[in-house]
PDB file of C-alpha atoms and ligand atoms in Angstrom:
ATOM      1  CA  MET A   1      24.131  82.046 100.925  1.00 98.00           C
ATOM      2  CA  VAL A   2      27.302  83.971 101.700  1.00 98.00           C
ATOM      3  CA  SER A   3      27.729  87.604 102.648  1.00 98.00           C
ATOM      4  CA  ASP A   4      30.302  90.113 103.861  1.00 98.00           C
ATOM      5  CA  ILE A   5      33.407  88.110 102.984  1.00 98.00           C
ATOM      6  CA  HIS A   6      35.442  91.289 103.508  1.00 98.00           C
ATOM      7  CA  ALA A   7      38.646  89.975 101.955  1.00 98.00           C
ATOM      8  CA  ASN A   8      39.099  87.320 104.644  1.00 98.00           C
ATOM      9  CA  LEU A   9      40.496  84.457 102.593  1.00 98.00           C
ATOM     10  CA  GLU A  10      41.028  82.074 105.520  1.00 98.00           C
ATOM     11  CA  ALA A  11      37.382  82.377 106.565  1.00 98.00           C
ATOM     12  CA  LEU A  12      36.087  82.016 102.996  1.00 98.00           C
ATOM     13  CA  GLU A  13      38.135  78.889 102.318  1.00 98.00           C
ATOM     14  CA  SER A  14      37.031  77.239 105.571  1.00 98.00           C
ATOM     15  CA  CYS A  15      33.371  77.904 104.755  1.00 98.00           C
ATOM     16  CA  LEU A  16      33.666  76.562 101.217  1.00 97.00           C
ATOM     17  CA  ALA A  17      35.394  73.430 102.520  1.00 97.00           C
ATOM     18  CA  ALA A  18      32.631  72.900 105.110  1.00 97.00           C
ATOM     19  CA  ALA A  19      29.670  73.807 102.879  1.00 96.00           C
ATOM     20  CA  PRO A  20      26.993  71.116 102.501  1.00 95.00           C
ATOM     21  CA  ALA A  21      25.920  70.070  98.972  1.00 95.00           C
ATOM     22  CA  HIS A  22      24.324  72.982  97.098  1.00 95.00           C
ATOM     23  CA  ASP A  23      23.199  73.954  93.580  1.00 94.00           C
ATOM     24  CA  ARG A  24      24.519  77.498  93.509  1.00 94.00           C
ATOM     25  CA  ILE A  25      26.044  80.253  95.574  1.00 96.00           C
ATOM     26  CA  VAL A  26      24.341  83.516  96.372  1.00 98.00           C
ATOM     27  CA  ASN A  27      26.784  86.259  97.371  1.00 98.00           C
ATOM     28  CA  LEU A  28      25.150  89.216  99.126  1.00 98.00           C
ATOM     29  CA  GLY A  29      28.039  91.644  98.750  1.00 98.00           C
ATOM     30  CA  ASP A  30      30.957  93.274 100.582  1.00 98.00           C
ATOM     31  CA  VAL A  31      33.407  90.874  98.996  1.00 98.00           C
ATOM     32  CA  VAL A  32      36.209  93.331  99.873  1.00 98.00           C
ATOM     33  CA  GLY A  33      37.127  95.912 102.524  1.00 97.00           C
ATOM     34  CA  TYR A  34      38.705  95.408 105.999  1.00 97.00           C
ATOM     35  CA  GLY A  35      40.599  92.179 105.226  1.00 98.00           C
ATOM     36  CA  ALA A  36      44.015  91.639 103.666  1.00 98.00           C
ATOM     37  CA  ASN A  37      43.133  89.498 100.621  1.00 98.00           C
ATOM     38  CA  PRO A  38      40.787  91.494  98.372  1.00 98.00           C
ATOM     39  CA  ASN A  39      42.106  90.106  95.082  1.00 98.00           C
ATOM     40  CA  GLU A  40      41.864  86.537  96.309  1.00 98.00           C
ATOM     41  CA  ALA A  41      38.340  87.124  97.649  1.00 98.00           C
ATOM     42  CA  VAL A  42      37.255  88.626  94.309  1.00 98.00           C
ATOM     43  CA  ASN A  43      38.924  85.861  92.297  1.00 98.00           C
ATOM     44  CA  GLU A  44      37.172  83.222  94.380  1.00 97.00           C
ATOM     45  CA  SER A  45      33.808  85.028  94.085  1.00 97.00           C
ATOM     46  CA  ARG A  46      34.254  85.254  90.326  1.00 97.00           C
ATOM     47  CA  ARG A  47      35.060  81.550  90.157  1.00 96.00           C
ATOM     48  CA  LEU A  48      32.002  80.630  92.245  1.00 94.00           C
ATOM     49  CA  ASN A  49      29.833  82.937  90.125  1.00 86.00           C
ATOM     50  CA  GLY A  50      26.173  82.350  91.066  1.00 92.00           C
ATOM     51  CA  VAL A  51      23.935  85.230  92.126  1.00 97.00           C
ATOM     52  CA  LEU A  52      25.722  88.443  93.094  1.00 98.00           C
ATOM     53  CA  VAL A  53      24.680  91.692  94.751  1.00 98.00           C
ATOM     54  CA  ARG A  54      26.935  94.688  95.414  1.00 98.00           C
ATOM     55  CA  GLY A  55      27.721  95.925  98.925  1.00 98.00           C
ATOM     56  CA  ASN A  56      28.690  99.392 100.139  1.00 97.00           C
ATOM     57  CA  HIS A  57      32.362  98.364 100.542  1.00 98.00           C
ATOM     58  CA  ASP A  58      32.398  96.980  96.996  1.00 98.00           C
ATOM     59  CA  LYS A  59      31.181 100.381  95.839  1.00 97.00           C
ATOM     60  CA  ALA A  60      33.545 102.400  98.040  1.00 97.00           C
ATOM     61  CA  CYS A  61      36.635 100.316  97.249  1.00 97.00           C
ATOM     62  CA  SER A  62      36.000 100.484  93.492  1.00 97.00           C
ATOM     63  CA  GLY A  63      35.206 104.193  93.458  1.00 94.00           C
ATOM     64  CA  VAL A  64      31.457 103.919  92.695  1.00 94.00           C
ATOM     65  CA  MET A  65      30.700 105.630  96.031  1.00 93.00           C
ATOM     66  CA  SER A  66      32.643 108.232  98.022  1.00 92.00           C
ATOM     67  CA  LEU A  67      34.231 107.379 101.389  1.00 93.00           C
ATOM     68  CA  GLU A  68      32.352 110.240 103.091  1.00 91.00           C
ATOM     69  CA  ASP A  69      30.110 108.020 105.222  1.00 90.00           C
ATOM     70  CA  PHE A  70      32.903 105.635 106.221  1.00 95.00           C
ATOM     71  CA  ASN A  71      34.527 105.821 109.656  1.00 95.00           C
ATOM     72  CA  PRO A  72      38.315 106.487 109.554  1.00 95.00           C
ATOM     73  CA  VAL A  73      39.276 102.803 109.963  1.00 96.00           C
ATOM     74  CA  ALA A  74      36.909 101.664 107.192  1.00 96.00           C
ATOM     75  CA  ALA A  75      38.059 104.528 104.938  1.00 96.00           C
ATOM     76  CA  LEU A  76      41.748 103.656 105.433  1.00 96.00           C
ATOM     77  CA  ALA A  77      41.028 100.020 104.601  1.00 97.00           C
ATOM     78  CA  ALA A  78      39.029 101.043 101.514  1.00 97.00           C
ATOM     79  CA  LEU A  79      41.883 103.218 100.226  1.00 97.00           C
ATOM     80  CA  TRP A  80      44.381 100.394 100.808  1.00 97.00           C
ATOM     81  CA  THR A  81      42.044  97.974  99.009  1.00 98.00           C
ATOM     82  CA  ARG A  82      41.606 100.317  96.036  1.00 97.00           C
ATOM     83  CA  GLU A  83      45.392 100.479  95.651  1.00 97.00           C
ATOM     84  CA  ILE A  84      45.960  96.737  95.750  1.00 98.00           C
ATOM     85  CA  LEU A  85      43.042  95.558  93.557  1.00 98.00           C
ATOM     86  CA  THR A  86      43.920  94.641  89.977  1.00 98.00           C
ATOM     87  CA  PRO A  87      42.264  96.763  87.261  1.00 98.00           C
ATOM     88  CA  GLU A  88      40.229  93.725  86.214  1.00 98.00           C
ATOM     89  CA  ASN A  89      38.944  93.108  89.737  1.00 98.00           C
ATOM     90  CA  LEU A  90      38.123  96.809  90.182  1.00 98.00           C
ATOM     91  CA  THR A  91      36.018  96.636  87.028  1.00 98.00           C
ATOM     92  CA  TRP A  92      34.283  93.465  88.240  1.00 98.00           C
ATOM     93  CA  LEU A  93      33.393  95.161  91.545  1.00 98.00           C
ATOM     94  CA  ARG A  94      32.107  98.302  89.786  1.00 98.00           C
ATOM     95  CA  GLU A  95      29.788  96.210  87.650  1.00 98.00           C
ATOM     96  CA  LEU A  96      28.175  94.214  90.461  1.00 98.00           C
ATOM     97  CA  PRO A  97      24.380  94.650  90.361  1.00 98.00           C
ATOM     98  CA  GLN A  98      22.403  96.671  92.869  1.00 98.00           C
ATOM     99  CA  GLY A  99      19.839  94.744  94.920  1.00 96.00           C
ATOM    100  CA  PRO A 100      17.142  93.561  95.039  1.00 98.00           C
ATOM    101  CA  VAL A 101      18.218  90.774  92.689  1.00 98.00           C
ATOM    102  CA  PRO A 102      15.664  87.990  92.140  1.00 96.00           C
ATOM    103  CA  LEU A 103      16.622  84.362  92.622  1.00 92.00           C
ATOM    104  CA  GLN A 104      15.948  82.639  89.322  1.00 86.00           C
ATOM    105  CA  ASP A 105      13.539  79.697  89.558  1.00 89.00           C
ATOM    106  CA  VAL A 106      12.611  80.536  93.138  1.00 94.00           C
ATOM    107  CA  GLU A 107       9.727  82.912  92.691  1.00 93.00           C
ATOM    108  CA  GLU A 108       9.341  84.026  96.311  1.00 96.00           C
ATOM    109  CA  VAL A 109      12.973  84.995  96.960  1.00 97.00           C
ATOM    110  CA  GLN A 110      15.084  88.124  96.398  1.00 98.00           C
ATOM    111  CA  CYS A 111      18.577  89.111  97.448  1.00 98.00           C
ATOM    112  CA  VAL A 112      19.865  92.468  98.749  1.00 98.00           C
ATOM    113  CA  HIS A 113      22.861  93.803 100.634  1.00 98.00           C
ATOM    114  CA  GLY A 114      21.210  96.175 103.132  1.00 98.00           C
ATOM    115  CA  SER A 115      17.424  96.444 102.942  1.00 98.00           C
ATOM    116  CA  PRO A 116      14.927  95.628 100.182  1.00 98.00           C
ATOM    117  CA  LEU A 117      14.025  99.333 100.248  1.00 98.00           C
ATOM    118  CA  ASP A 118      17.554 100.819 100.382  1.00 97.00           C
ATOM    119  CA  GLU A 119      20.739  98.916  99.559  1.00 97.00           C
ATOM    120  CA  ASP A 120      22.796 100.830 102.147  1.00 96.00           C
ATOM    121  CA  GLU A 121      20.355 100.694 105.086  1.00 97.00           C
ATOM    122  CA  TYR A 122      21.206  98.654 108.208  1.00 98.00           C
ATOM    123  CA  LEU A 123      18.489  96.358 109.542  1.00 98.00           C
ATOM    124  CA  LEU A 124      19.826  95.897 113.057  1.00 97.00           C
ATOM    125  CA  VAL A 125      16.699  95.591 115.185  1.00 97.00           C
ATOM    126  CA  ILE A 126      13.110  94.518 114.568  1.00 97.00           C
ATOM    127  CA  HIS A 127      12.010  98.169 114.508  1.00 96.00           C
ATOM    128  CA  ASP A 128      14.205  98.719 111.395  1.00 97.00           C
ATOM    129  CA  ALA A 129      12.784  95.598 109.767  1.00 98.00           C
ATOM    130  CA  ILE A 130       8.998  96.032 110.037  1.00 97.00           C
ATOM    131  CA  GLU A 131       8.570  98.369 107.071  1.00 97.00           C
ATOM    132  CA  PRO A 132      10.881  96.398 104.750  1.00 98.00           C
ATOM    133  CA  LEU A 133       9.169  93.162 105.822  1.00 97.00           C
ATOM    134  CA  LEU A 134       5.786  94.574 104.882  1.00 96.00           C
ATOM    135  CA  LYS A 135       6.853  96.430 101.734  1.00 96.00           C
ATOM    136  CA  ALA A 136       9.336  93.962 100.200  1.00 96.00           C
ATOM    137  CA  ALA A 137       8.293  92.740  96.759  1.00 95.00           C
ATOM    138  CA  LYS A 138       8.915  89.103  97.794  1.00 97.00           C
ATOM    139  CA  PRO A 139       8.031  87.243 101.001  1.00 97.00           C
ATOM    140  CA  LEU A 140      11.622  86.047 101.526  1.00 98.00           C
ATOM    141  CA  THR A 141      14.562  88.425 101.271  1.00 98.00           C
ATOM    142  CA  PHE A 142      18.134  87.412 102.005  1.00 98.00           C
ATOM    143  CA  PHE A 143      20.237  90.331 103.229  1.00 98.00           C
ATOM    144  CA  GLY A 144      23.653  91.075 104.710  1.00 98.00           C
ATOM    145  CA  HIS A 145      25.380  94.319 105.751  1.00 98.00           C
ATOM    146  CA  THR A 146      24.896  94.029 109.549  1.00 98.00           C
ATOM    147  CA  HIS A 147      27.191  91.007 109.938  1.00 98.00           C
ATOM    148  CA  VAL A 148      24.653  89.508 112.350  1.00 98.00           C
ATOM    149  CA  GLN A 149      23.390  86.007 111.577  1.00 98.00           C
ATOM    150  CA  GLY A 150      19.627  85.496 111.854  1.00 98.00           C
ATOM    151  CA  GLY A 151      17.035  88.016 110.763  1.00 98.00           C
ATOM    152  CA  PHE A 152      13.435  89.025 111.219  1.00 98.00           C
ATOM    153  CA  ALA A 153      10.001  87.642 110.470  1.00 98.00           C
ATOM    154  CA  ILE A 154       6.333  88.411 110.505  1.00 97.00           C
ATOM    155  CA  ARG A 155       4.411  85.163 110.794  1.00 94.00           C
ATOM    156  CA  LYS A 156       0.904  84.502 111.998  1.00 90.00           C
ATOM    157  CA  SER A 157       0.659  88.304 112.371  1.00 87.00           C
ATOM    158  CA  ARG A 158       3.429  88.394 114.993  1.00 94.00           C
ATOM    159  CA  HIS A 159       6.820  89.972 114.427  1.00 96.00           C
ATOM    160  CA  GLU A 160       9.971  88.396 115.744  1.00 96.00           C
ATOM    161  CA  THR A 161      13.751  88.515 115.734  1.00 98.00           C
ATOM    162  CA  LEU A 162      15.437  85.313 114.587  1.00 98.00           C
ATOM    163  CA  ARG A 163      18.785  84.374 116.121  1.00 97.00           C
ATOM    164  CA  PRO A 164      20.263  80.892 115.848  1.00 98.00           C
ATOM    165  CA  THR A 165      21.637  79.527 119.117  1.00 95.00           C
ATOM    166  CA  TYR A 166      24.618  77.240 119.394  1.00 97.00           C
ATOM    167  CA  PRO A 167      25.981  75.133 122.266  1.00 95.00           C
ATOM    168  CA  SER A 168      29.452  76.706 122.082  1.00 92.00           C
ATOM    169  CA  LYS A 169      31.726  78.965 119.996  1.00 92.00           C
ATOM    170  CA  ASN A 170      34.350  76.322 119.353  1.00 92.00           C
ATOM    171  CA  GLY A 171      33.703  73.743 116.644  1.00 94.00           C
ATOM    172  CA  ALA A 172      31.469  73.785 113.589  1.00 96.00           C
ATOM    173  CA  ASP A 173      27.765  74.177 114.335  1.00 97.00           C
ATOM    174  CA  GLU A 174      24.458  74.465 112.546  1.00 97.00           C
ATOM    175  CA  SER A 175      20.927  75.493 113.365  1.00 98.00           C
ATOM    176  CA  THR A 176      17.892  74.968 111.127  1.00 97.00           C
ATOM    177  CA  LEU A 177      14.887  77.247 110.798  1.00 97.00           C
ATOM    178  CA  SER A 178      11.641  76.149 109.108  1.00 97.00           C
ATOM    179  CA  LEU A 179       9.903  78.879 107.153  1.00 97.00           C
ATOM    180  CA  ASP A 180       6.107  79.157 107.412  1.00 94.00           C
ATOM    181  CA  LYS A 181       4.069  79.465 104.247  1.00 91.00           C
ATOM    182  CA  GLY A 182       2.454  82.868 104.324  1.00 93.00           C
ATOM    183  CA  GLY A 183       5.195  84.375 106.511  1.00 96.00           C
ATOM    184  CA  HIS A 184       7.377  87.364 105.615  1.00 97.00           C
ATOM    185  CA  TYR A 185      11.091  86.906 106.201  1.00 98.00           C
ATOM    186  CA  LEU A 186      14.330  88.854 106.137  1.00 98.00           C
ATOM    187  CA  ILE A 187      17.153  86.355 106.568  1.00 98.00           C
ATOM    188  CA  ASN A 188      20.814  87.191 107.112  1.00 98.00           C
ATOM    189  CA  PRO A 189      23.307  84.342 106.627  1.00 98.00           C
ATOM    190  CA  GLY A 190      25.813  86.288 108.738  1.00 98.00           C
ATOM    191  CA  SER A 191      29.272  87.459 107.748  1.00 98.00           C
ATOM    192  CA  ILE A 192      32.001  85.184 106.451  1.00 98.00           C
ATOM    193  CA  GLY A 193      34.887  87.532 107.079  1.00 98.00           C
ATOM    194  CA  GLN A 194      33.987  89.807 109.992  1.00 98.00           C
ATOM    195  CA  PRO A 195      31.120  88.543 112.179  1.00 98.00           C
ATOM    196  CA  ARG A 196      29.692  91.102 114.632  1.00 98.00           C
ATOM    197  CA  ASP A 197      27.296  88.947 116.627  1.00 97.00           C
ATOM    198  CA  GLY A 198      29.737  88.035 119.360  1.00 97.00           C
ATOM    199  CA  ASP A 199      30.766  84.781 117.698  1.00 98.00           C
ATOM    200  CA  TRP A 200      34.172  84.822 115.968  1.00 98.00           C
ATOM    201  CA  ARG A 201      33.394  81.841 113.721  1.00 98.00           C
ATOM    202  CA  ALA A 202      32.702  82.451 110.025  1.00 98.00           C
ATOM    203  CA  ALA A 203      28.968  82.480 109.260  1.00 98.00           C
ATOM    204  CA  PHE A 204      26.930  81.467 106.230  1.00 98.00           C
ATOM    205  CA  ALA A 205      23.648  79.682 105.484  1.00 98.00           C
ATOM    206  CA  LEU A 206      22.069  77.047 103.298  1.00 98.00           C
ATOM    207  CA  PHE A 207      18.607  77.626 101.832  1.00 98.00           C
ATOM    208  CA  ASP A 208      16.565  74.576 100.835  1.00 97.00           C
ATOM    209  CA  SER A 209      13.755  75.863  98.625  1.00 95.00           C
ATOM    210  CA  GLU A 210      11.999  72.476  98.518  1.00 95.00           C
ATOM    211  CA  LYS A 211      11.874  71.934 102.266  1.00 96.00           C
ATOM    212  CA  CYS A 212      11.447  75.676 102.927  1.00 96.00           C
ATOM    213  CA  GLU A 213      14.285  75.613 105.425  1.00 97.00           C
ATOM    214  CA  VAL A 214      17.259  77.786 106.206  1.00 98.00           C
ATOM    215  CA  THR A 215      20.234  76.171 107.917  1.00 98.00           C
ATOM    216  CA  PHE A 216      22.570  78.640 109.616  1.00 98.00           C
ATOM    217  CA  LEU A 217      26.169  77.467 109.869  1.00 98.00           C
ATOM    218  CA  ARG A 218      29.247  78.526 111.858  1.00 98.00           C
ATOM    219  CA  VAL A 219      32.718  77.360 110.953  1.00 98.00           C
ATOM    220  CA  PRO A 220      35.997  77.945 112.787  1.00 98.00           C
ATOM    221  CA  TYR A 221      38.885  79.184 110.630  1.00 98.00           C
ATOM    222  CA  ASP A 222      42.551  80.117 110.959  1.00 98.00           C
ATOM    223  CA  LEU A 223      41.942  83.381 112.794  1.00 97.00           C
ATOM    224  CA  LYS A 224      45.623  83.964 113.649  1.00 98.00           C
ATOM    225  CA  ALA A 225      46.653  83.736 109.983  1.00 98.00           C
ATOM    226  CA  ALA A 226      43.970  86.251 108.936  1.00 98.00           C
ATOM    227  CA  GLN A 227      45.022  88.632 111.730  1.00 98.00           C
ATOM    228  CA  LYS A 228      48.697  88.298 110.808  1.00 98.00           C
ATOM    229  CA  ARG A 229      47.988  89.201 107.194  1.00 98.00           C
ATOM    230  CA  ILE A 230      46.044  92.299 108.248  1.00 98.00           C
ATOM    231  CA  LEU A 231      48.931  93.506 110.426  1.00 98.00           C
ATOM    232  CA  GLU A 232      51.563  92.678 107.798  1.00 98.00           C
ATOM    233  CA  ALA A 233      49.583  94.631 105.204  1.00 97.00           C
ATOM    234  CA  GLY A 234      49.786  97.700 107.451  1.00 97.00           C
ATOM    235  CA  LEU A 235      46.012  97.868 107.885  1.00 97.00           C
ATOM    236  CA  PRO A 236      44.633  99.314 111.191  1.00 97.00           C
ATOM    237  CA  GLU A 237      45.286  96.948 114.113  1.00 97.00           C
ATOM    238  CA  ARG A 238      41.651  97.134 115.210  1.00 97.00           C
ATOM    239  CA  LEU A 239      40.678  95.206 112.072  1.00 98.00           C
ATOM    240  CA  ALA A 240      42.732  92.277 113.352  1.00 98.00           C
ATOM    241  CA  THR A 241      41.700  92.367 117.029  1.00 97.00           C
ATOM    242  CA  ARG A 242      37.959  92.662 116.337  1.00 97.00           C
ATOM    243  CA  LEU A 243      37.976  89.355 114.437  1.00 98.00           C
ATOM    244  CA  ALA A 244      38.740  87.491 117.665  1.00 97.00           C
ATOM    245  CA  GLU A 245      35.853  89.209 119.462  1.00 96.00           C
ATOM    246  CA  GLY A 246      33.318  88.760 116.686  1.00 96.00           C
ATOM    247  CA  ARG A 247      32.573  92.510 116.959  1.00 94.00           C
TER     248      ARG A 247
HETATM  249 ZN1  LIG B   1      29.931  94.451 105.359  1.00 87.66          ZN
END
């Protein structure tokens, strides 16, 4: 499960190199926007194929959606991205499917960018998540958009926020969550290219449908190289500095 790559090639490559054995890749959207390597991020996503869902930046950068709701920094990055994307990659982004997208062969799972009820909605706190948890068509939804690894659950009639904990923010780490039968889950693998949960390391997750387990992973990457590319591209400086903060 990968999400919010945001054109950060260094982070994407480190995650792919560190990824445990898997059958397929599920990409929850925002392949581009913010980072300096949109074509490379799209090319790699096309090569990986798997299950794909469109994100709001994919829509904005390819002209499917206006930049009206974007803050000035995000809008500048989207305009830069639109300019640099090849016609073929622009077309690929425009044709990405809207969530929810079912996961073939795994009956109970669906994939979205924002919320199961609205592809552009942010599920930041448990209050945002209750209604989608109860109304989602499937008991397990993988989502992205917030760039925060973890998610939300209702199990044994209690609601809770799920956040993996790690001993440090230095090396590679993982944290496994067992899913209860009968529970309702919204699970966010975190953001590959621009984490916002206070941890700079690239985030993704592995879903084991047989064991009913999600393993959250964090992987260090060449942060300085990604920052340098953002500055050299003439993108807003904030997009480089925030990567180090994980904000
Ligand atoms: Zn995003």
